[in-house]
mmCIF file of C-alpha atoms and ligand atoms in Angstrom:
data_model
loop_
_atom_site.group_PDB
_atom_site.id
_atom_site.type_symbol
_atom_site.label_atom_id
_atom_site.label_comp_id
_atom_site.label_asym_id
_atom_site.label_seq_id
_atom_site.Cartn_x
_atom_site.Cartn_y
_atom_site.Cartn_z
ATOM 1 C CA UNK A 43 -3.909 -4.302 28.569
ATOM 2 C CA UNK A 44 -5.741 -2.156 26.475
ATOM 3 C CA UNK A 45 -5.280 -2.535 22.785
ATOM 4 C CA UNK A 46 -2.988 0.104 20.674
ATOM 5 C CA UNK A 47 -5.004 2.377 19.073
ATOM 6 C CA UNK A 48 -5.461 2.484 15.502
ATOM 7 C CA UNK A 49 -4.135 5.185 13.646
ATOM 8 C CA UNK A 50 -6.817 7.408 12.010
ATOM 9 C CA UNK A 51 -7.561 6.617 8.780
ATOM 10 C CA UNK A 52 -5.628 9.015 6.668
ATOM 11 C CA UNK A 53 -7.131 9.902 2.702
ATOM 12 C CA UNK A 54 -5.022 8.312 0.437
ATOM 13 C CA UNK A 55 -6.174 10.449 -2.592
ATOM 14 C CA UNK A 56 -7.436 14.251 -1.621
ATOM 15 C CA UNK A 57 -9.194 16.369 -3.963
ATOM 16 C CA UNK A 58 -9.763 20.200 -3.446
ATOM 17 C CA UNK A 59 -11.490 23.090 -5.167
ATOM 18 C CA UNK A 60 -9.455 26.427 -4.330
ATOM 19 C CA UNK A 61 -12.037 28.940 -4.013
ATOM 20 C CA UNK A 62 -12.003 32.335 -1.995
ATOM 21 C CA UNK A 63 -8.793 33.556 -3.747
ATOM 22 C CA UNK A 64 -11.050 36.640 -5.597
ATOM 23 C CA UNK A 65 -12.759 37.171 -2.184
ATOM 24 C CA UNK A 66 -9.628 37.302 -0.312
ATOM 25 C CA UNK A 67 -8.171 39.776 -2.281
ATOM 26 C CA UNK A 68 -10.718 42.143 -2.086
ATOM 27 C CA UNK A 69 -11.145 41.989 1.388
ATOM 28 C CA UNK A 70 -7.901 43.720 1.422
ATOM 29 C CA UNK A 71 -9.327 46.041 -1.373
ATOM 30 C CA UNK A 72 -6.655 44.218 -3.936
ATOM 31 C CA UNK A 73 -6.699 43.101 -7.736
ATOM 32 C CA UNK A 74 -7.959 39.625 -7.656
ATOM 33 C CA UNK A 75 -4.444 38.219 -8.866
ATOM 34 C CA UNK A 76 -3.285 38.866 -5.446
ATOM 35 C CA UNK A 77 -5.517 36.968 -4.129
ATOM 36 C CA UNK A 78 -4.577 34.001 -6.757
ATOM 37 C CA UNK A 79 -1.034 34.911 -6.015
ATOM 38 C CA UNK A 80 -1.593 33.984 -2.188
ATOM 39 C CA UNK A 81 -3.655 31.032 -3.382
ATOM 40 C CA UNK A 82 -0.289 29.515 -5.133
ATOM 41 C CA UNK A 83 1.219 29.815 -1.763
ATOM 42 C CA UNK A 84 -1.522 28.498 -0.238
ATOM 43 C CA UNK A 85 -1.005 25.343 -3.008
ATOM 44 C CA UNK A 86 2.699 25.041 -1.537
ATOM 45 C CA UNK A 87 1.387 24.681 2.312
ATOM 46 C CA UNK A 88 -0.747 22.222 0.788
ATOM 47 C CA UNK A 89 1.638 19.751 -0.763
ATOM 48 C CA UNK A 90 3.765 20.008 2.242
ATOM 49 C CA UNK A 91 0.945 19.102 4.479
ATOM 50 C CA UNK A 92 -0.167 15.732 2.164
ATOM 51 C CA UNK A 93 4.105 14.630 2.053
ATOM 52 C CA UNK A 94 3.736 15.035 6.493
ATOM 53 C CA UNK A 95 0.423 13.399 6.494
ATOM 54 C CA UNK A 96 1.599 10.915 3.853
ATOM 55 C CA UNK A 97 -1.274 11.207 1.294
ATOM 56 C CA UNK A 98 -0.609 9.774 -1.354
ATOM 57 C CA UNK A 99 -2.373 11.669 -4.159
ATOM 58 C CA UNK A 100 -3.975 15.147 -4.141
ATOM 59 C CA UNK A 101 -6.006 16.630 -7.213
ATOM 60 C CA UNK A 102 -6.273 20.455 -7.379
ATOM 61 C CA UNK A 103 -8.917 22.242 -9.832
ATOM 62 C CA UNK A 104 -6.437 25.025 -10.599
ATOM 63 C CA UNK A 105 -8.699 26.431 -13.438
ATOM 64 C CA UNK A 106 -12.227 24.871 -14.816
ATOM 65 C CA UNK A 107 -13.578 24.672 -18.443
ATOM 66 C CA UNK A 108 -15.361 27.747 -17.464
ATOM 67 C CA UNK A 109 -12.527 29.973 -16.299
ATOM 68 C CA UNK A 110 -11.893 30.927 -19.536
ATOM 69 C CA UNK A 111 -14.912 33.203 -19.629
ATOM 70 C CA UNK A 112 -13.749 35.316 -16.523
ATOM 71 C CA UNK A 113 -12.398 38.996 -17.614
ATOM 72 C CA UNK A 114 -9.390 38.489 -20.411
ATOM 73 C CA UNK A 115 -7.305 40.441 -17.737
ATOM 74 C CA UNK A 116 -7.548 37.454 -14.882
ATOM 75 C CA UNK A 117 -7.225 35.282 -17.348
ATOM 76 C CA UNK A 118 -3.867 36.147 -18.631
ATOM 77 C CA UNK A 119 -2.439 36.965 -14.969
ATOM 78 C CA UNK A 120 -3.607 33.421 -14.169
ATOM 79 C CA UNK A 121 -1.622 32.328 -17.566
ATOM 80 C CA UNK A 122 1.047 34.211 -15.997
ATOM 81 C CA UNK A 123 0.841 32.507 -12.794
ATOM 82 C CA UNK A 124 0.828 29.185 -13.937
ATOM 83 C CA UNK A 125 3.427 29.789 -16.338
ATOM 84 C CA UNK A 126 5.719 31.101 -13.449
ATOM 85 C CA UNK A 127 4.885 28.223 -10.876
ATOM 86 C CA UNK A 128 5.982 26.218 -13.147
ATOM 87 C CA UNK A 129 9.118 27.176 -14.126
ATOM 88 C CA UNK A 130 10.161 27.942 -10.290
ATOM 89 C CA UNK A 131 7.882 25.194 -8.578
ATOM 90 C CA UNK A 132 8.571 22.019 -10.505
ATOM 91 C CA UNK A 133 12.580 21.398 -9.077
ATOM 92 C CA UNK A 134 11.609 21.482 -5.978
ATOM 93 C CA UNK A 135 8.266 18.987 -6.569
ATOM 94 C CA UNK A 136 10.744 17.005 -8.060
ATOM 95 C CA UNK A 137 13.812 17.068 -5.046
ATOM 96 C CA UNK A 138 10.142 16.185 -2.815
ATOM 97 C CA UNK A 139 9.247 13.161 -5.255
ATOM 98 C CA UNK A 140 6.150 14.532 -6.063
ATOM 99 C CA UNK A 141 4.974 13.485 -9.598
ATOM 100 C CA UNK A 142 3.214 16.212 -11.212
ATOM 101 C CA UNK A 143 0.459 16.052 -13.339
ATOM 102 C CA UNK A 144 -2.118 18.037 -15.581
ATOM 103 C CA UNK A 145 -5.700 16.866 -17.024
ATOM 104 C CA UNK A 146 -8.139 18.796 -18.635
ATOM 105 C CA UNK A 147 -8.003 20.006 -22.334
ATOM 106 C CA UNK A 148 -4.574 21.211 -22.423
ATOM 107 C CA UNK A 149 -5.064 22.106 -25.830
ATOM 108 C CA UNK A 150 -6.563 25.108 -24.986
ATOM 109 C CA UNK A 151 -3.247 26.674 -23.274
ATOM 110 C CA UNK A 152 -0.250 28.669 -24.760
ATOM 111 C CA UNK A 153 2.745 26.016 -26.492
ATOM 112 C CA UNK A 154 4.459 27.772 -23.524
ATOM 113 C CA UNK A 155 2.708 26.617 -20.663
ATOM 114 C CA UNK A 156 2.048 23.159 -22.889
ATOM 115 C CA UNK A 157 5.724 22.623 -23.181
ATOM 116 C CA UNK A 158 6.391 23.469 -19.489
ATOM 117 C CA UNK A 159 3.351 21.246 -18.573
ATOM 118 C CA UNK A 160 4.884 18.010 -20.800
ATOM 119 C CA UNK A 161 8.177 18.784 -18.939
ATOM 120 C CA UNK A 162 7.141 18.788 -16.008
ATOM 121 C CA UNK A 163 5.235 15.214 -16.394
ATOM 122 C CA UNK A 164 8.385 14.005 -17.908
ATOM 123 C CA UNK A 165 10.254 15.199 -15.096
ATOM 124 C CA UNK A 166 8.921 13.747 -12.654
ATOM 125 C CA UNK A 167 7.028 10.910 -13.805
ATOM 126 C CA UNK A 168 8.605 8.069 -11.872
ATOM 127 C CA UNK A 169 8.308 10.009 -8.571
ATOM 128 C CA UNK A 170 6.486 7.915 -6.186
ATOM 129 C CA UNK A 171 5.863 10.031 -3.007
ATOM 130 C CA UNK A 172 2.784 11.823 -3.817
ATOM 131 C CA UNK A 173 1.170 12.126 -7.281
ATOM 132 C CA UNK A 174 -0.326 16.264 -7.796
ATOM 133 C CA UNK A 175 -3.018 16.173 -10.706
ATOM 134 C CA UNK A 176 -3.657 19.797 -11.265
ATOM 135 C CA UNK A 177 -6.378 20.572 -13.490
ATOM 136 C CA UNK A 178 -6.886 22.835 -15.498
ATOM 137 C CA UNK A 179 -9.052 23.881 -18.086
ATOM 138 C CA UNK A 180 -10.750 20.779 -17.245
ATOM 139 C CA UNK A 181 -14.459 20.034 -16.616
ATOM 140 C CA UNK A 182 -16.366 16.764 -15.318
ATOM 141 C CA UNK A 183 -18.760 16.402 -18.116
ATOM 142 C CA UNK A 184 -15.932 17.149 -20.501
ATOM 143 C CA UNK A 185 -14.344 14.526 -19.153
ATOM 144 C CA UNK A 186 -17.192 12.025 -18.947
ATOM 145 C CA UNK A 187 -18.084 12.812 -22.374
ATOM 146 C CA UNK A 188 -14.201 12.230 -23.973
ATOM 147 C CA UNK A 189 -14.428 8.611 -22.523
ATOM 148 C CA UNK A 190 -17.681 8.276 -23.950
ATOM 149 C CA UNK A 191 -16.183 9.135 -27.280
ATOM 150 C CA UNK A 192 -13.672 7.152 -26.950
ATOM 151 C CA UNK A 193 -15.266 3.624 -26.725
ATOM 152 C CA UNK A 194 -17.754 5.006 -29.403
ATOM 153 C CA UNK A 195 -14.608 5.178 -31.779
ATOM 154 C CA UNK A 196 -13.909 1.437 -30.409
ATOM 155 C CA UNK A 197 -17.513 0.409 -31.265
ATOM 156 C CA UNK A 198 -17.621 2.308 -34.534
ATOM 157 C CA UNK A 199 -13.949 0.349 -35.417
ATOM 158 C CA UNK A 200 -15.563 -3.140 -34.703
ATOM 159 C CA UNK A 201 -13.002 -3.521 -31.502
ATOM 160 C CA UNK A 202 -15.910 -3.503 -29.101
ATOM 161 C CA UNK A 203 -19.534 -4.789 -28.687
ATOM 162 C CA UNK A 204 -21.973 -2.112 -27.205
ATOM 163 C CA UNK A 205 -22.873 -4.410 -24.191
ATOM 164 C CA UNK A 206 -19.527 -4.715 -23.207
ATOM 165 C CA UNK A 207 -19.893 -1.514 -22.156
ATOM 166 C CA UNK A 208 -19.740 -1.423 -18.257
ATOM 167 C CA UNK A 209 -18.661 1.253 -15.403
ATOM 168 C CA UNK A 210 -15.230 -0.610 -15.486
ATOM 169 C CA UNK A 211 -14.572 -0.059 -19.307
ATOM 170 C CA UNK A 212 -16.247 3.523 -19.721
ATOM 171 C CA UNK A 213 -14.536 4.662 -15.566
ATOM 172 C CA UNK A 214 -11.387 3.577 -17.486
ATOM 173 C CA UNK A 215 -10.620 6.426 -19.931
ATOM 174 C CA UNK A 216 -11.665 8.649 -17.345
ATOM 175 C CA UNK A 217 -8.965 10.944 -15.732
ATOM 176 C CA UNK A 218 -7.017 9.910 -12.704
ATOM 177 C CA UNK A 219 -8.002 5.958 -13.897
ATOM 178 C CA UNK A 220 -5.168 4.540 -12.505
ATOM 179 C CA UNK A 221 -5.139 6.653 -8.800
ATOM 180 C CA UNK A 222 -8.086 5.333 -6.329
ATOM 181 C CA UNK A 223 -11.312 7.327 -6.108
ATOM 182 C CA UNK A 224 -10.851 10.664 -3.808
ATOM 183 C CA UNK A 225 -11.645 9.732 -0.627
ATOM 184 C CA UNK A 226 -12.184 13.515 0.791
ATOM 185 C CA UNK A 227 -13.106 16.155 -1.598
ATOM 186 C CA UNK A 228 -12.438 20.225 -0.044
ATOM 187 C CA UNK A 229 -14.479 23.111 -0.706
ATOM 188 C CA UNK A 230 -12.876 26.265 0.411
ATOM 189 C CA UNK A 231 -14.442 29.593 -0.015
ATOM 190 C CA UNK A 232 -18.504 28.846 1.333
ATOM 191 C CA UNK A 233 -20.037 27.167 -1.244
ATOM 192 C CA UNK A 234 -21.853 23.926 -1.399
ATOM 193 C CA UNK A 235 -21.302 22.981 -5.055
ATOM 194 C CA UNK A 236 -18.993 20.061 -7.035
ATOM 195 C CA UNK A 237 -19.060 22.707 -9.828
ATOM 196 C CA UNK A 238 -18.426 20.154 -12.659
ATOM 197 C CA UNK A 239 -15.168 19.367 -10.964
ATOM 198 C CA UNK A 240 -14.408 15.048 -11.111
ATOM 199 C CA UNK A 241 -17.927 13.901 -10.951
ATOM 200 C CA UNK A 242 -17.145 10.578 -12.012
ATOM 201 C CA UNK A 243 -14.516 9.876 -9.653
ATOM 202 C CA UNK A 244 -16.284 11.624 -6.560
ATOM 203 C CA UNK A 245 -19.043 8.858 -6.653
ATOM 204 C CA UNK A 246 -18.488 7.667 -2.593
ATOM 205 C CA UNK A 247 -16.413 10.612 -1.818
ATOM 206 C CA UNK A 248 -17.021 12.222 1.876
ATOM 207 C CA UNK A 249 -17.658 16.025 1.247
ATOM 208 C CA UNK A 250 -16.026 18.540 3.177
ATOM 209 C CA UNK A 251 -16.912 22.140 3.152
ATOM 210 C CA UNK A 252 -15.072 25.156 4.909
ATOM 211 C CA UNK A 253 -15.874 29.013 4.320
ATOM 212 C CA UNK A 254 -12.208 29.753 5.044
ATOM 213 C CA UNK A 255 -11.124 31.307 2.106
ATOM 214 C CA UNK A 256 -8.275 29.045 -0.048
ATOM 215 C CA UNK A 257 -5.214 31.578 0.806
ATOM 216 C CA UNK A 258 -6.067 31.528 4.019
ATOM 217 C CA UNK A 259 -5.751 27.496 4.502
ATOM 218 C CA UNK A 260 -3.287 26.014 6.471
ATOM 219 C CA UNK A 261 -2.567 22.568 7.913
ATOM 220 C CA UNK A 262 -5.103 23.329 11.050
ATOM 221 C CA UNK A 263 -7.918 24.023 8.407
ATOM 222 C CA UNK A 264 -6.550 20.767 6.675
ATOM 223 C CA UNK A 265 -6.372 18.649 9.901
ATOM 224 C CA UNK A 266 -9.964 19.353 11.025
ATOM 225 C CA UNK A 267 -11.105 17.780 7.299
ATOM 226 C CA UNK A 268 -8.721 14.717 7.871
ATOM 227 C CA UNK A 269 -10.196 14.566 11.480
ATOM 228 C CA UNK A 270 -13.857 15.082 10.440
ATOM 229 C CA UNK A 271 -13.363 12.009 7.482
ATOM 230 C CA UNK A 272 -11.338 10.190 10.106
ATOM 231 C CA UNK A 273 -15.005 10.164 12.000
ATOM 232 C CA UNK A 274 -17.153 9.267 9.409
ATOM 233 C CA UNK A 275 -18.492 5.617 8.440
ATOM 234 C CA UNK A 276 -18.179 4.793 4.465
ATOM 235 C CA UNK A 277 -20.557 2.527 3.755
ATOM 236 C CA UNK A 278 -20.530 2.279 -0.123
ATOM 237 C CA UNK A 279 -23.890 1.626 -0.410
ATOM 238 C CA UNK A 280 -23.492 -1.741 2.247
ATOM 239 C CA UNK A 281 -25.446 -1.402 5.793
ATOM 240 C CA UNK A 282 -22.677 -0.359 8.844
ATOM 241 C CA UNK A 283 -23.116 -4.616 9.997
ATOM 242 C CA UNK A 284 -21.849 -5.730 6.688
ATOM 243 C CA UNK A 285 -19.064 -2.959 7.083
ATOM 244 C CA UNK A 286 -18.150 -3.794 10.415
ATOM 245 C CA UNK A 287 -17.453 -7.485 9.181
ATOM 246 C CA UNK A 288 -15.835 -6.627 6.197
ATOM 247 C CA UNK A 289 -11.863 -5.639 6.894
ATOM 248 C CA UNK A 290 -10.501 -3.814 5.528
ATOM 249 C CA UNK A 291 -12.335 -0.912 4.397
ATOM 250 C CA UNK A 292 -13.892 -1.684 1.446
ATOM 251 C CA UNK A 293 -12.848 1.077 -1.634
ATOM 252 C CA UNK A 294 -15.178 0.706 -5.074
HETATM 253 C C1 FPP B 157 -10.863 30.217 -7.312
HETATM 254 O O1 FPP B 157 -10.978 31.422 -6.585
HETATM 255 C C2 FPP B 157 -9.502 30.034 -7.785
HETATM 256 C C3 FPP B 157 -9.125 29.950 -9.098
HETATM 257 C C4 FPP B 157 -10.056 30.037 -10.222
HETATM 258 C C5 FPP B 157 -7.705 29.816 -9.457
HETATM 259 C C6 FPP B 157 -6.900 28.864 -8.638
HETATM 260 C C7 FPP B 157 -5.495 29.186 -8.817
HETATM 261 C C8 FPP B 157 -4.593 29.186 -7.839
HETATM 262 C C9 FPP B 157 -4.836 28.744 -6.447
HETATM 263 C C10 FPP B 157 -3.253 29.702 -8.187
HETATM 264 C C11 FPP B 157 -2.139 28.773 -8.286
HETATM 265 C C12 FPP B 157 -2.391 27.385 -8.703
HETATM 266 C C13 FPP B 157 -1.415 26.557 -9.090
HETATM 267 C C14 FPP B 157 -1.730 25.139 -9.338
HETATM 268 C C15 FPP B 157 -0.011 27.016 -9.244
HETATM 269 P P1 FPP B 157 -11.965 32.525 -7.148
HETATM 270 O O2 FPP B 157 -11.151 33.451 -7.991
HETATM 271 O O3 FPP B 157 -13.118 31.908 -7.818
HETATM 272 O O4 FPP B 157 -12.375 33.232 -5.819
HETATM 273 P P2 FPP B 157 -13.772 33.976 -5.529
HETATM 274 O O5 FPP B 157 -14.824 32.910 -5.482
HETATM 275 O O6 FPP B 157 -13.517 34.599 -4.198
HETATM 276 O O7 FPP B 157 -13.962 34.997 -6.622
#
């Protein structure tokens, strides 16, 4: 009798930069907030597809450290936007048991969206289904660089000796510390770039790349990632012998 097949190994944390919503929307000769309004819808297929699949946590880079410079006009629809997904989006996250999340330097947004942001959190903290991280206004090095800070202030205080300074310590007061690594990372929209999104955290994360453009996603687009990082070997830096006889898969 043959053996029962092992079930493919699903991404228990997924992390995806949305591009393609400008491009979409002028492909249809349309303001570029359409095309981030069919993005947001795009975000909804999305969750639903990691609650089926059962992934566990998915990060979305909703708007980078960078964003901020795009034309004031984009900027405030995308305030808009935000501000509006979250006052009709979060109930139903919540009814789902998603816990929502935000990092990046939240500082930077209107006390309107901040106050709907710490609701949300509070809301749904001890939801245990799926954990969303959206971030925005966030940036890689930014976020490298504020847990740098912060065990400088530790040093400076006398709390900590520079040589116990290790990956452990410093990965630590990183964001998304307590979630595991990103196992798949998505690129919609054709380009090949991390663009300063989690660079910490996507360490031994398998790539994926698609030129479909992010409102055009779906779960087929989705399932050929999951079934292209079902294929692949992690080897985290071991030979495939030592991974063979290690079980199960190792995670960093
Ligand atoms: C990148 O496309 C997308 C963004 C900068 C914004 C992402 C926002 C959403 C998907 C809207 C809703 C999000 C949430 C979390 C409610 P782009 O504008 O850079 O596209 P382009 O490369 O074609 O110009």
């Amino acid at each position: 009798m043959n053996a029962p097949a092992q079930p493919a190994p699903v991404p228990r944390h997924l992390a995806i930069i949305m591009d393609g919503n400008g491009r979409w929307a002028q492909q249809r000769h349309r303001p570029r907030l359409v095309g981030h309004r069919a993005g947001a819808r795009a975000v909804r297929r999305c969750v639903a597809f990691c609650l089926q699949r059962g992934i566990q946590a998915l990060t979305l880079f909703a708007f980078s450290s960078e964003n901020w410079n795009r034309p004031q006009e984009e900027v405030s629809g995308l305030m808009k936007l935000f501000l509006r997904a979250l006052e009709r989006e979060v109930d139903t996250l919540h009814q789902q048991q998603v816990q929502v999340r935000f990092i990046g330097a939240r500082e930077r947004f209107d006390p309107a969206i901040r106050a709907r942001m710490q609701a949300a959190e509070a809301l749904t903290a001890s939801n245990t289904r799926l954990v969303l991280s959206i971030a925005a206004s966030y940036g890689g090095r930014q976020d490298i660089t504020a847990a740098a800070r912060a065990l400088a202030v530790e040093v400076a205080a006398g709390r900590l000796r520079p040589e116990q300074i290790d990956e452990e310590r410093l990965g630590a007061h990183m964001a998304l510390a307590d979630l595991p690594a990103p196992d798949l990372f998505i690129r919609t929209g054709g380009e090949l770039r991390i663009s300063n999104f989690l660079l910490w955290q996507l360490a031994y994360t398998e790539l994926w790349f698609t030129p479909t453009l992010w409102p055009d996603v779906d779960a087929a687009v989705l399932d050929q990632a999951l079934a292209d990082y079902a294929r692949r070997e992690r080897r985290f830096g071991l030979t495939t012998d030592q991974i063979r006889s290690l079980a199960p898969e190792p995670h960093p």
